[in-house]
Each structure stands twice: as C-alpha cells, then as structure tokens.
Coordinates of C-alpha atoms and ligand atoms in Angstrom, one line a residue:
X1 CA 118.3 202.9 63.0
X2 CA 119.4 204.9 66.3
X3 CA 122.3 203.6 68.5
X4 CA 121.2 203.6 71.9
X5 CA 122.0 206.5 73.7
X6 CA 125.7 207.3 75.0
X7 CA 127.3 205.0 72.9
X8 CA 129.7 206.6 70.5
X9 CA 129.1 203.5 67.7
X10 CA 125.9 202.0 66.6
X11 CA 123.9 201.0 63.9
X12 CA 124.9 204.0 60.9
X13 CA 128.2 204.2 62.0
X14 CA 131.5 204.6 59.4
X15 CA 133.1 201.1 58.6
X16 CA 135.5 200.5 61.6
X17 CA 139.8 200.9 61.9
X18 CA 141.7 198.2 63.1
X19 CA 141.8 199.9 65.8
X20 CA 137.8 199.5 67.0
X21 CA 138.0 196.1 65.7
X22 CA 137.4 195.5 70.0
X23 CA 133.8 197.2 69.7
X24 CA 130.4 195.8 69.3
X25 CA 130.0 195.8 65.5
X26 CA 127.3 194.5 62.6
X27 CA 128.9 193.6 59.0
X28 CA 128.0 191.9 56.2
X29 CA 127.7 188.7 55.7
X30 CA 128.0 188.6 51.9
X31 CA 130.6 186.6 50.6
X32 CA 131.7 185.5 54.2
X33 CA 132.5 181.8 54.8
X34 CA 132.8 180.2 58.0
X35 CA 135.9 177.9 58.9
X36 CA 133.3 176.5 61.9
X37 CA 129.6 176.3 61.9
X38 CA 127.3 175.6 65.3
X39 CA 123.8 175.7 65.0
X40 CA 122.8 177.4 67.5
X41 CA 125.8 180.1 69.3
X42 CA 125.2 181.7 72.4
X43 CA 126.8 185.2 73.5
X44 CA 128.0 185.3 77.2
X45 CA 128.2 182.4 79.4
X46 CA 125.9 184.1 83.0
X47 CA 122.8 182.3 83.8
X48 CA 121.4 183.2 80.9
X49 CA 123.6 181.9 78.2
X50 CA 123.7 178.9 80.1
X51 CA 120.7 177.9 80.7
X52 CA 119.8 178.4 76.6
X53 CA 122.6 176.2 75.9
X54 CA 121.1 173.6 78.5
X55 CA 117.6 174.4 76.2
X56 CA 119.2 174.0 72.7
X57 CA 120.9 170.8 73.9
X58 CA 117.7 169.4 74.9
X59 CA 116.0 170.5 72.1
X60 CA 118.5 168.4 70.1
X61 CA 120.6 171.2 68.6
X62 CA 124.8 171.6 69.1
X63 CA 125.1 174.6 70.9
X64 CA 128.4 176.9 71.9
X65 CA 128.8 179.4 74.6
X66 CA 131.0 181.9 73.9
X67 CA 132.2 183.8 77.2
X68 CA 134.5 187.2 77.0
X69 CA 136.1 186.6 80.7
X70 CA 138.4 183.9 81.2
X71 CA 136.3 182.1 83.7
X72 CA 132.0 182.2 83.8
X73 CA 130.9 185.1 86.4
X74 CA 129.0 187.8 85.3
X75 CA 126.2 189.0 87.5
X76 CA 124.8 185.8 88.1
X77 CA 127.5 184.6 90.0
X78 CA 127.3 187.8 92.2
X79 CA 123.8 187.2 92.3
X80 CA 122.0 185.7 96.2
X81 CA 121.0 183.3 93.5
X82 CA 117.2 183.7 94.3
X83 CA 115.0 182.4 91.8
X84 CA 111.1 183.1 91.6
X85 CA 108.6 180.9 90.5
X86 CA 104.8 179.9 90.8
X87 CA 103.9 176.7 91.1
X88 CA 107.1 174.4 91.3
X89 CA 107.1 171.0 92.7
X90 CA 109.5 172.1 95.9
X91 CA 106.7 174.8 96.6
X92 CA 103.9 172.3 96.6
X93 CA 105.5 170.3 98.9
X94 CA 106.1 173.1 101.1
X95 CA 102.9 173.7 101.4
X96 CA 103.1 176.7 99.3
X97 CA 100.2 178.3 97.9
X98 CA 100.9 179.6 95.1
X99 CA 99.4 180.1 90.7
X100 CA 101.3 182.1 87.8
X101 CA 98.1 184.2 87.9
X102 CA 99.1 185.6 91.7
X103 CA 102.8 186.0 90.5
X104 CA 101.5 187.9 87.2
X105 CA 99.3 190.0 89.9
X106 CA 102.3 190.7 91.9
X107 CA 104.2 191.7 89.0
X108 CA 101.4 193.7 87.3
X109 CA 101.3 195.5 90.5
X110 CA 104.7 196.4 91.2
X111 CA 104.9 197.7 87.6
X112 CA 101.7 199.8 87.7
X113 CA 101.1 198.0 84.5
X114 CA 103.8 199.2 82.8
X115 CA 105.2 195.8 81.3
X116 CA 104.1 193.8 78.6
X117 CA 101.5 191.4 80.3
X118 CA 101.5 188.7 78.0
X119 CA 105.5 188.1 78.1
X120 CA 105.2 188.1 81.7
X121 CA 102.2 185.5 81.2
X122 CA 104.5 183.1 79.2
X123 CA 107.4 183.9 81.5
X124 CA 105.9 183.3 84.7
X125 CA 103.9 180.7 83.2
X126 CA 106.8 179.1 82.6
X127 CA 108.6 179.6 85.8
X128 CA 107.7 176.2 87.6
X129 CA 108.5 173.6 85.2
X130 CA 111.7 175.8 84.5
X131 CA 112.6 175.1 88.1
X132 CA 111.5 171.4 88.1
X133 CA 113.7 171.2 84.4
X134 CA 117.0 172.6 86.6
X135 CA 115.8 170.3 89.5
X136 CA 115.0 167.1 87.6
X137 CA 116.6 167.0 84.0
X138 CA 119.6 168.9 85.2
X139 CA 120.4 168.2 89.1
X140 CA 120.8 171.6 90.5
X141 CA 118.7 170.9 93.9
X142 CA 116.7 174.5 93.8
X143 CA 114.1 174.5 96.9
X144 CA 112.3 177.3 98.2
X145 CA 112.9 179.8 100.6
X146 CA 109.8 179.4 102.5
X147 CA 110.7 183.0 104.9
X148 CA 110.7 185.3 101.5
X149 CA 107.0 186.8 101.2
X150 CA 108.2 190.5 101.4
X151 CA 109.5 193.2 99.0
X152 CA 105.9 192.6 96.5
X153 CA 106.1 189.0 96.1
X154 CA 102.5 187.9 98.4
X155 CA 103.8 184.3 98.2
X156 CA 107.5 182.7 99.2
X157 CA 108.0 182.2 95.8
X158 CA 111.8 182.2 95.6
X159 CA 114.1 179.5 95.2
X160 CA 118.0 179.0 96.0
X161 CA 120.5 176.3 96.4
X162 CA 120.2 174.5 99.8
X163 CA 121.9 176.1 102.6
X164 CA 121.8 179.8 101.4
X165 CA 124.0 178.9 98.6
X166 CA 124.4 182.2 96.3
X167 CA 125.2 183.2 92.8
X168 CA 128.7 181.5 92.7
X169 CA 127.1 178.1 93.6
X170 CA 124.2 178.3 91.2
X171 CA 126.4 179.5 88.1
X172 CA 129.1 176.7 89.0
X173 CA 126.2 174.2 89.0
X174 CA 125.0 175.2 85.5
X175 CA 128.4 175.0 84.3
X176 CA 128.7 171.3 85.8
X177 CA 124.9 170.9 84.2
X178 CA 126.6 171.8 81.0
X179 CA 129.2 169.8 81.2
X180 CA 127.8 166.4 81.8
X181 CA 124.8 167.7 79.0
X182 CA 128.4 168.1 76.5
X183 CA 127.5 171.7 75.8
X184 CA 130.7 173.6 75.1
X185 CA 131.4 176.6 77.1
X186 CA 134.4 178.5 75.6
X187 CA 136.0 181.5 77.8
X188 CA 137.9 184.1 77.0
X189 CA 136.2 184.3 73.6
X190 CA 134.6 188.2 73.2
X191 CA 132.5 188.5 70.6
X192 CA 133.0 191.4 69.3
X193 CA 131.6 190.9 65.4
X194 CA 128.3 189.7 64.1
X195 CA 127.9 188.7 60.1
X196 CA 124.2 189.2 59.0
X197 CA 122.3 189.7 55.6
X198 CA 120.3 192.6 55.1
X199 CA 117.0 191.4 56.3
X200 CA 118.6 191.2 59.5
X201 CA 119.9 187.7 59.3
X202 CA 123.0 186.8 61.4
X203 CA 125.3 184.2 59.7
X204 CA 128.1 184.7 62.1
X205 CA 130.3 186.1 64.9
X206 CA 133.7 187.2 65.2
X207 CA 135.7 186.7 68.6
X208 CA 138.7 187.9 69.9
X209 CA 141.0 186.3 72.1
X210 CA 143.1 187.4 74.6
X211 CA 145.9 186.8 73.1
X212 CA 144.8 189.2 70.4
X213 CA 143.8 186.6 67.7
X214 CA 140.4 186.7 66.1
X215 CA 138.5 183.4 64.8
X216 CA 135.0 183.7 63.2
X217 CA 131.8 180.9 64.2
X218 CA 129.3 180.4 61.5
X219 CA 125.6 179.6 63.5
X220 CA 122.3 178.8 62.4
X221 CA 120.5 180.8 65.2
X222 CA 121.9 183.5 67.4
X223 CA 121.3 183.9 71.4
X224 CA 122.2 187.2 72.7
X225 CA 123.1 186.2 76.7
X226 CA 125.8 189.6 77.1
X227 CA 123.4 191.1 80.2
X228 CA 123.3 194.9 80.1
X229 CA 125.2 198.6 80.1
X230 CA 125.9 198.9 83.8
X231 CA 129.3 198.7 83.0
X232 CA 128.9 201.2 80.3
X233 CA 129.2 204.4 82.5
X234 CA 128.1 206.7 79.0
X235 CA 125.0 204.3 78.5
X236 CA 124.1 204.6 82.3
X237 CA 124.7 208.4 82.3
X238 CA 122.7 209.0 79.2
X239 CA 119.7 206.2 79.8
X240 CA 119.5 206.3 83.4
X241 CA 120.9 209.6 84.6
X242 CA 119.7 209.5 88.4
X243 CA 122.1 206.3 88.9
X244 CA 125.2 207.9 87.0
X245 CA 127.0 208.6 90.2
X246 CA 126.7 205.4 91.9
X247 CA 128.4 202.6 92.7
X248 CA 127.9 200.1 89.8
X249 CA 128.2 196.4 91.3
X250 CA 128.2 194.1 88.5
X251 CA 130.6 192.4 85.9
X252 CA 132.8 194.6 84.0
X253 CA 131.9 192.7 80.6
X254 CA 128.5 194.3 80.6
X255 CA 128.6 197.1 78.6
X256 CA 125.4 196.7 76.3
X257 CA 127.3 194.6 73.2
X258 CA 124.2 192.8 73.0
X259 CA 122.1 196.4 72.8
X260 CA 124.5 198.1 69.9
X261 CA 124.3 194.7 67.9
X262 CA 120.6 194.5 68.3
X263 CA 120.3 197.8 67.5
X264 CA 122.6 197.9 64.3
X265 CA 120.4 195.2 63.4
X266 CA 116.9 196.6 63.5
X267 CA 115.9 195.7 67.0
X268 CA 113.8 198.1 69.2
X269 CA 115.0 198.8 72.7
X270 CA 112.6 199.2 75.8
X271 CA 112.1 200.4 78.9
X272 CA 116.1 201.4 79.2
X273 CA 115.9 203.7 81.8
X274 CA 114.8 200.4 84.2
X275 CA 117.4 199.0 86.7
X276 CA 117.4 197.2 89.9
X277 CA 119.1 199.2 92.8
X278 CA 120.0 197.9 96.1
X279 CA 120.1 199.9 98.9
X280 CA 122.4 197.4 101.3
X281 CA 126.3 197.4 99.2
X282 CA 128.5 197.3 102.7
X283 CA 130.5 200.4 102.0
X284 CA 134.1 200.5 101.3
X285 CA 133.8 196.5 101.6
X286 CA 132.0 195.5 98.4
X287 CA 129.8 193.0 100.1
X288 CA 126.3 192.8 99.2
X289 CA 123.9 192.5 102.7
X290 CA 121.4 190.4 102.6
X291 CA 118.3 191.6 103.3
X292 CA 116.9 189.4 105.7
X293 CA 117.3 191.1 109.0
X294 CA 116.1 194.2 107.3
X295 CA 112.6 192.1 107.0
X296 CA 112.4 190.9 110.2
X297 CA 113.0 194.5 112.2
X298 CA 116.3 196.1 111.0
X299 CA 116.2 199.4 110.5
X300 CA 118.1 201.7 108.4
X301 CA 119.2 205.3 110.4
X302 CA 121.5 208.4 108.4
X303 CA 124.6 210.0 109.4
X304 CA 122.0 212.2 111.8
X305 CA 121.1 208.9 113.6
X306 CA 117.5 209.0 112.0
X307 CA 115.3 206.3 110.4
X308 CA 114.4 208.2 106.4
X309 CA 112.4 205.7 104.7
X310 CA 110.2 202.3 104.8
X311 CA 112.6 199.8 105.0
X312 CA 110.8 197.0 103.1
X313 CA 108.5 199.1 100.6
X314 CA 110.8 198.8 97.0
X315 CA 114.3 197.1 97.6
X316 CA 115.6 198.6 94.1
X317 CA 114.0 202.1 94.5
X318 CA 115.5 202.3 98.1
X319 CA 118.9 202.7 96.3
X320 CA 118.2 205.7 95.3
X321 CA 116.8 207.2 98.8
X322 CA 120.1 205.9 100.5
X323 CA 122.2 208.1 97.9
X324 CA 120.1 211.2 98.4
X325 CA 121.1 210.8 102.4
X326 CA 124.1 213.5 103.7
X327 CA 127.2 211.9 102.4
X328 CA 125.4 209.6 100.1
X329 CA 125.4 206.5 102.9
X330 CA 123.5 205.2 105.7
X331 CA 124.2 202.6 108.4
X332 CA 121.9 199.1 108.3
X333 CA 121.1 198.9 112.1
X334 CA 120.7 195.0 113.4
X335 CA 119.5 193.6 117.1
X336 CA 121.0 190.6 118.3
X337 CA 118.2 188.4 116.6
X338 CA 118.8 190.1 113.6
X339 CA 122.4 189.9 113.6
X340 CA 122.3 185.6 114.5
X341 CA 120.0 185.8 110.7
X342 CA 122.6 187.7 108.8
X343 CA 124.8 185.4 109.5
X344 CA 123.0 182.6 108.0
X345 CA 124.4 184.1 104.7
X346 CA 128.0 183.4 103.3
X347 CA 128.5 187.3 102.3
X348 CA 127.3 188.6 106.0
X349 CA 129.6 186.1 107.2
X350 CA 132.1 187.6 105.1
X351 CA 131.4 191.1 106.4
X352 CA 131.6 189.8 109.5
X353 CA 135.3 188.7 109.2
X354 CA 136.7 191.5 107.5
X355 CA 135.3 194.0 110.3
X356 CA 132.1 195.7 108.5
X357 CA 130.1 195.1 111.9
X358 CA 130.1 198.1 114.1
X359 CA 129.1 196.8 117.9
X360 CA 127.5 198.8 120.6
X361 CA 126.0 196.8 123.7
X362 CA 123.6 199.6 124.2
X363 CA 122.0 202.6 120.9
X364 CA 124.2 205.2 122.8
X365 CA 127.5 202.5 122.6
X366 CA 126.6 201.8 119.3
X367 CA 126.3 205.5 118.3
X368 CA 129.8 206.0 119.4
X369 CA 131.0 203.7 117.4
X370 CA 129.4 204.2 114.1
X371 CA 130.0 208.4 114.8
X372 CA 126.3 209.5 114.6
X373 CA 124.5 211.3 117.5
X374 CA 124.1 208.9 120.1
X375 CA 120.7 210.4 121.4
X376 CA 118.9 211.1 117.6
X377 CA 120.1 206.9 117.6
X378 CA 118.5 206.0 121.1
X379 CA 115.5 207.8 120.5
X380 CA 115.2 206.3 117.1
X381 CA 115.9 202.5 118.4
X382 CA 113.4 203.4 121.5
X383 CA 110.3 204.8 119.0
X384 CA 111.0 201.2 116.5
X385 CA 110.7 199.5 119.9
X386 CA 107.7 201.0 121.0
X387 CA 106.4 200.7 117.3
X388 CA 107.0 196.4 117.5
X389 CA 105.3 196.5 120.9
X390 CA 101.7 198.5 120.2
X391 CA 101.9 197.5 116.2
X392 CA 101.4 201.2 115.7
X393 CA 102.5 202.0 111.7
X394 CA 105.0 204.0 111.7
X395 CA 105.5 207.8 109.2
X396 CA 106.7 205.9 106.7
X397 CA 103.8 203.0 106.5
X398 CA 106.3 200.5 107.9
X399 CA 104.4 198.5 111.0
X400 CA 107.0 196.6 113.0
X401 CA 105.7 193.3 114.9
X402 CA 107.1 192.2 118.5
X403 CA 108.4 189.0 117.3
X404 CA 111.2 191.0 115.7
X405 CA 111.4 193.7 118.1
X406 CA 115.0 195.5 117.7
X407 CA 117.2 194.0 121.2
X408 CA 120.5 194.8 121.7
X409 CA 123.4 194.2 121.4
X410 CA 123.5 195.8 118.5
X411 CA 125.4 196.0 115.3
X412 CA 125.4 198.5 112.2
X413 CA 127.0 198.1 108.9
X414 CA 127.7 201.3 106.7
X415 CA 126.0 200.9 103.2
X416 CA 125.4 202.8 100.1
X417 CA 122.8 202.4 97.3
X418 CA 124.3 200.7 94.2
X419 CA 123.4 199.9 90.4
X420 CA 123.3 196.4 90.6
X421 CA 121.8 195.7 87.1
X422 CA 120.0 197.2 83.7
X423 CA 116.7 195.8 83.2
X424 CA 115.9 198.0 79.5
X425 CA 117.3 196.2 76.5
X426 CA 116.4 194.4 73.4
X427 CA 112.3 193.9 73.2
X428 CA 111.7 190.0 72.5
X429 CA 108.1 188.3 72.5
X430 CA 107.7 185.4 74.5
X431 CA 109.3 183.0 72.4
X432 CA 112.2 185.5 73.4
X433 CA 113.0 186.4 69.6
X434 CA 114.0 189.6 69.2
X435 CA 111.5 192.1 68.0
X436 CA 111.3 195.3 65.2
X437 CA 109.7 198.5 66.5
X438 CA 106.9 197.3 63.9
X439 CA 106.8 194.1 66.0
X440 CA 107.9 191.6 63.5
X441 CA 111.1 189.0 64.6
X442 CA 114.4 189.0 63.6
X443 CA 114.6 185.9 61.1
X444 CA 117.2 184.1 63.7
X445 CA 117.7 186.1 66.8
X446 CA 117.1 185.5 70.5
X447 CA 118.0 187.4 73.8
X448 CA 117.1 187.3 77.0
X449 CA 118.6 187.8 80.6
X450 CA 120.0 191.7 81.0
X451 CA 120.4 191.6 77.4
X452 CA 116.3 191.8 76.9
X453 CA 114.2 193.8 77.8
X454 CA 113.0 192.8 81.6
X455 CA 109.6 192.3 83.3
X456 CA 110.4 195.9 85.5
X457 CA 108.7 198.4 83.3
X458 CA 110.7 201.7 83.5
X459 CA 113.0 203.4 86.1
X460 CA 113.5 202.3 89.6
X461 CA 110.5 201.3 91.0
X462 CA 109.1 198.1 88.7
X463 CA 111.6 195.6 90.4
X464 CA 110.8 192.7 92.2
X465 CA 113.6 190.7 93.9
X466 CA 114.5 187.6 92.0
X467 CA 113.3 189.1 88.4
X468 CA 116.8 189.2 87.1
X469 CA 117.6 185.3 87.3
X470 CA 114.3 184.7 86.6
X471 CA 114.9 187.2 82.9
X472 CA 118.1 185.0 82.8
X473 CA 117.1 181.6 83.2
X474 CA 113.7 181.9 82.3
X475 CA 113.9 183.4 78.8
X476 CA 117.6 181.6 78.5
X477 CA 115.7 178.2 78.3
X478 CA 112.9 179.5 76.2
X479 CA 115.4 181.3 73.7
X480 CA 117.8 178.1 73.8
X481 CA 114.7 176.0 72.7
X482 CA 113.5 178.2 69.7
X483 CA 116.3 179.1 68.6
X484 CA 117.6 174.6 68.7
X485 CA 114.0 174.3 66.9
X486 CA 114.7 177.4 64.1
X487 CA 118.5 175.5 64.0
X488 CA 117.6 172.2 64.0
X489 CA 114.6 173.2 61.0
X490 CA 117.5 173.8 58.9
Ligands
LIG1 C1 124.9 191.6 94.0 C2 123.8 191.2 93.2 C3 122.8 190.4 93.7 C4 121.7 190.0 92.9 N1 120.8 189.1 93.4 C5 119.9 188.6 92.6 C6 119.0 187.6 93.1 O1 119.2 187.0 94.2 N2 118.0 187.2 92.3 C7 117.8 187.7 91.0 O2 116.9 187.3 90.3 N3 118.7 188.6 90.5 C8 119.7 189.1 91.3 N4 120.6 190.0 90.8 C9 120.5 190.3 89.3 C10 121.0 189.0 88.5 O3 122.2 188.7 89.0 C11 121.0 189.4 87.0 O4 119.7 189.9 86.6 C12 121.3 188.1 86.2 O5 122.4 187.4 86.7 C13 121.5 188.4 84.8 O6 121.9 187.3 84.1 P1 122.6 187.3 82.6 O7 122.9 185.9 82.2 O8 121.7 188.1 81.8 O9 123.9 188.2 82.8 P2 125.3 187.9 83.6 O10 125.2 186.8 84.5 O11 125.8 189.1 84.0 O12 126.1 187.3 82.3 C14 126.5 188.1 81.2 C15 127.8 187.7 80.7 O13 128.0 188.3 79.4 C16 129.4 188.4 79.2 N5 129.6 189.2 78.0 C17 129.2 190.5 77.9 N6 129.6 191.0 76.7 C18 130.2 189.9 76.0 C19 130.7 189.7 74.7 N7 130.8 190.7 73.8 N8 131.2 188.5 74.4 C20 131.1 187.5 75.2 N9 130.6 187.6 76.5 C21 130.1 188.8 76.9 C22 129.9 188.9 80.5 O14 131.2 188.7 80.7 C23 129.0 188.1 81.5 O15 129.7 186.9 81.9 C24 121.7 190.4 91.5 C25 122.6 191.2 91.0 C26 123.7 191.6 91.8 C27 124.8 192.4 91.2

C-alpha cells in the first residue's frame, strides 16, 4: 500500500508516538471496544458530510457528523453555492431544457473523456431528484439560475439559494435541515483515528478535542466527508506541482485525512493531480469575484494593459494563465453594465466596501488608477468595443456581442489565480463505496465530496463550475443512503 505522495505518514508507516497521535492514522481494531456506537458516522461536516447524514437519516439509520472546526465551514460555505443538475422540477418550470444525457455530454466533453462515464451517469442521473430531495423533503428553496449557460455547461443548469445567496447560506441551511431531521452534528471533534480489521473493515474512530481529550465512536458504516489536500502544501507540491505557489483559498482542515486513511486502508487514489482553479481571487482582499460580468463582456488586461487569454473558455484552467502573467496578477476590467451585475452578489458588494474597485470615467482615467499604460488599456477597451459591435472573434476565439458592449465608467479589480479545491482522491463506484485498485469495495466505506475522487478527470482543465457541490452533495446523499442500508442490514 503507497501513501499518497508528500505526505510523510501513510499506510506502512511505524506505530505512532504520542506525539503524532494528531495525524491521520489506521489501527487495529482487534480487541477494541467502543464506549459509543452509531451506525452510520460521518467524517467532516461541509456539504458533503451533511447531506449523507440528511441520506442515512432518511434511509432510517442514526447517523453522527463529526466536524474538526468548531463551527461547520469548510469549502462549501466559501462556495457561490451553485449547484448543477439536469432535469429538476425548478428547471422545468423555467422552461429549461434540459436531460442527464446533455449534462453527461457536457461533462464528457470538458474531460476529453477522461472520467469514469458510468459514475458520472449515476451522478448526474441523480442530480434532479437530489435537488427536488433538498427542495421538498428538506426545505432549502434551490431554484435555478436561469443566466448561467457558459463556462461548458450548454444548458442553465445551476441552482442557488434565492437572491444570490452563496456557500454560507446553503451550508447554514443544511445544518437547520439537520437539525429539524435530529441528525447530530458534533464540532470540534477531529478525527484523527480509524479502528478497522484486516480485510479493511472500519469498526471505529478516534477524535480529539480541543481541549486535548480523545473519545473513540464505534460505527457500523463509515462516510469519509473530510474534502481534499489543498491545505496540505506537501500533498499539493508533490500531486499538483504547477499550483504549488499559489494562493490556496479553501478551509484549513483539508489536508487529505480522508486520502491517508483510505489509502492505509487499501483504497486506490485517482486522478490527484485534478483541481479546480479560479482565476478571479480579488488580490490582497480575499474575496472571491463572481464571474458574471466576466460573461457578459468583462475583460481581463495584465500589468502591460493587454487582454492574454479567452475570458470564458475554462474558469479553473484560467487560474493558471493569470499566474504565468508579469507579477503573477491581472486586473478584471468591468463597464458600467457590468459593474451594476457584480453587484448583484454579496462578495462583489463586499469588494466594493472595502475599496477593491479601481474607478476611471474614461480607459486612460482608469489606467492611471490601476498603474498600467493608459494607451496599451485604451487601445485594448477600443479593439473589445469594436469586437461587440461587428461580432468579429477575437485572437483568442472569444466573440463579444453588442448587448454587453464594454461602456464606461469603468472599474477594475486586481486578481490572482487561486487553488480553490482538490478534485483527485479516493476512487468510489457509484454507490460511492470506496474502491481497491482491483475494483472490489471496502466492506463498509463511503466518500464522496473533495474526499473522492471527482467527475474532472486530471489536471486543470476537466472542471466544470458547480462540479464540486455537486461531488459533495450528490455522492453525500448517495453514500449516506448505502452506507444507512449496509448499517441498518446489521
Ligand atoms: C471560493 C470558492 C467558491 C466555490 N464555488 C463553488 C460553486 O459555486 N459551486 C461548486 O460546485 N463548487 C464550488 N466550489 C467548490 C466547492 O466548495 C467544494 O467542491 C465543496 O464544497 C466540497 O464539499 P465537501 O463537503 O467535500 O468539503 P468541505 O465543504 O470543504 O468540507 C470538508 C470538511 O472536512 C472537515 N475535516 C477535514 N478533516 C477532518 C477531520 N480529520 N475530522 C473532522 N473533520 C475534518 C473540514 O474542517 C471541512 O469542514 C468553490 C470553492 C471555493 C473555495
């Protein structure tokens, strides 16, 4: 069994000090008794350790959610909270046209068919009556965003909270969904220990408080919800070395426990050199810009005033093409129409208030004020505008249309490209039971989320906005359910 790469402990290694009692660790079970058994015990309390507690709850089981940080965050919560799905209720009465086989297609294509077709199959196949479950079973009001076609998606396919709620809204309302359901969400609680029999069997988990005190949970069936390494700078460095410099925005927590366990347990690992970047973190501010006005004619320019890439082509492979600009940032250019649509979003809002908007009334004002050659930025605002009035395409294979024609005044915010999450990780089925390189399951383990191995394929490129929640909550309710049916089989 191999570790996965840049972490120091794994699978073969020596029995552990006190001291490393804190790290991700497999022991046996023999001999172990529990002083508390739950059926089903979930790992990390994001979207996806939610949502399977939601499942095994349904399914009839008791489940626990054990959450390292004192209060539920994790990426989710940092999330735009866009969901995708094909075929939900709120879509049909939009009007929407859309079928899991287009979403598959989409998916499929963005990959170049490097994913595993018949998990996406069952996880997009899926997607709509996992939206109408959170809608109807569990009252979190998802609709869709009827504007978002872009980015690969050939269908407005994602969903959000009304009003351009984002991450923090949709995690509190799972945690209210778990709440009234009675599933127990217990924070602070880092796993740090699972108990399993040789044939990969987990019979427990060890946690430690912050206090320092340890207490051990006996389970039935084990969901693995921990997200992935981004937090986990030797992971990153070693499985995705091209991102090992940049700005990881994410939850500290996620260091890959979910990965080392798995790993010391048998599991394979995929596709770990795949993460979604995100080429719009507002830079020193921390705020991630939504990507909106960037669809509907904002342009990205360097530090030389020039545009250097198709705006709306890959969102997560863009990251990278921002970083490889001189000093590794660029400036996100809006109009005045584009501007009014940023700030239909809470975080743009936020930018706005803490100064991240640069204002010029004309390119050359605006150049001033942002420091880059004001004519390169005139004569890059004047070709866009002459691009949105003949519908020429431009170098890059970017056509802009009049509607969205760039009009000042104008506004830039300086951004970088950030890590915003792993997408490799543990390789489940669809049932979301964690695999052997041979293919066979883990008797009683289930992952999904950033902990799993995503629907991206490798490296940069595979990612298609909304994929992460849809990992999360998607395989979350699947993995809740099998593992409350394994649990509940006794
Ligand atoms: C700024 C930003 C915007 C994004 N926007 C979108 C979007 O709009 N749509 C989309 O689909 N995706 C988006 N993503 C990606 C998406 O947020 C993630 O794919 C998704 O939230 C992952 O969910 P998760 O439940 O697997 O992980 P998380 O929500 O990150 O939850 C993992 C949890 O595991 C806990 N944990 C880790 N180790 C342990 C341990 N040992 N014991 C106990 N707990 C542990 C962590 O503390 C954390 O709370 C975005 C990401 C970022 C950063």
């Amino acid at each position: 069994m191999k570790p996965p790469r840049g972490l120091s402990r794994g699978a073969n290694a020596p029995p552990p000090s006190s001291a490393s009692l804190a790290e991700p660790q497999v022991l046996p079970a023999a001999g172990k008794t529990f002083p508390t058994h739950v059926p089903v015990v979930i790992v990390a309390g994001g979207g996806c350790g939610l949502s399977a507690g939601l499942a095994a709850h349904d399914a009839g089981a008791t489940a626990l959610v054990l959450e390292r940080d004192t209060v539920c965050r994790g990426s989710t919560s940092m999330s735009a909270g866009l969901i995708p799905a094909a075929g939900s209720k709120g879509q049909r009465a939009a009007g929407i046209d859309d079928t899991p086989a287009l979403f598959v297609a989409d998916i499929m294509a963005r990959t170049k068919g490097q994913t595993d077709r018949a998990v996406v199959e069952t996880l997009v196949g899926q997607s709509a009556a996992m939206i109408d479950w959170l809608v109807e079973a569990h009252g979190i009001p998802l609709q869709p965003v009827t504007g978002w076609a872009a980015f690969g998606h050939s269908r407005p396919r994602l969903h959000q909270l009304p009003n351009a709620q984002q991450g923090e809204d949709l995690l509190s309302a799972l945690l209210d969904a778990c709440g009234r359901a009675g599933v127990d969400v217990v924070t602070g609680a880092r796993v740090t220990t699972l108990f399993a029999d040789p044939d990969g069997r987990v019979r427990g988990v060890a946690l430690l408080r912050p206090d320092g005190s340890r207490e051990e949970i006996g389970c039935d069936a084990l969901v693995l919800a921990t997200c992935g390494f981004g937090a986990n700078h030797a992971m990153v460095a070693a499985n995705i070395p091209e991102m090992k410099d940049a700005t990881y925005f994410g939850p500290e927590g996620n260091r890959g426990d979910g990965m080392v366990w798995g790993a010391a347990l048998g599991a394979d690992l995929r596709d770990m050199s795949a993460y979604q970047g995100h080429p719009c973190l507002a830079q020193p501010q921390g705020i991630d810009m939504n990507l909106e006005p960037l669809m509907k004619g904002g342009i990205h320019v360097n530090a030389n005033g020039a545009r250097y890439f198709h705006e709306v082509d890959n969102v997560s492979a863009a990251a990278l093409r921002v970083i490889a600009q001189p000093g590794r940032f660029a400036w996100y250019v809006y109009g005045e129409k584009q501007f009014r649509l940023a700030l239909g979003s809470p975080r743009a809002r936020e930018a706005d208030a803490v100064g991240a908007f640069r204002y010029g009334e004309t390119p050359e004002a605006l150049a001033r004020a942002i420091g880059v050659p004001p004519d390169a930025l005139a004569a890059t605002i004047a070709d866009v505008q002459r691009l949105a009035d003949t519908g020429e395409t431009c170098p890059f294979g970017r056509r802009f249309v009049r509607e969205d024609r760039l009009e000042g005044p104008f506004r830039a915010v300086r951004v970088t490209g950030a890590l915003y999450h792993t997408q490799g990780g543990l390789r489940i089925d669809g049932n979301a039971r964690v695999l052997h390189a041979d293919g066979s399951p883990l008797p009683n383990l289930f992952a999904g989320g950033g902990a799993a191995v995503g629907i991206s394929g490798p490296g940069r490129e595979g990612y298609l906005p909304g994929n992460g929640l849809l990992c999360a909550l998607g395989f979350g309710r699947i993995a809740g359910t099998n593992a409350a049916k394994l649990a509940t089989r006794g």
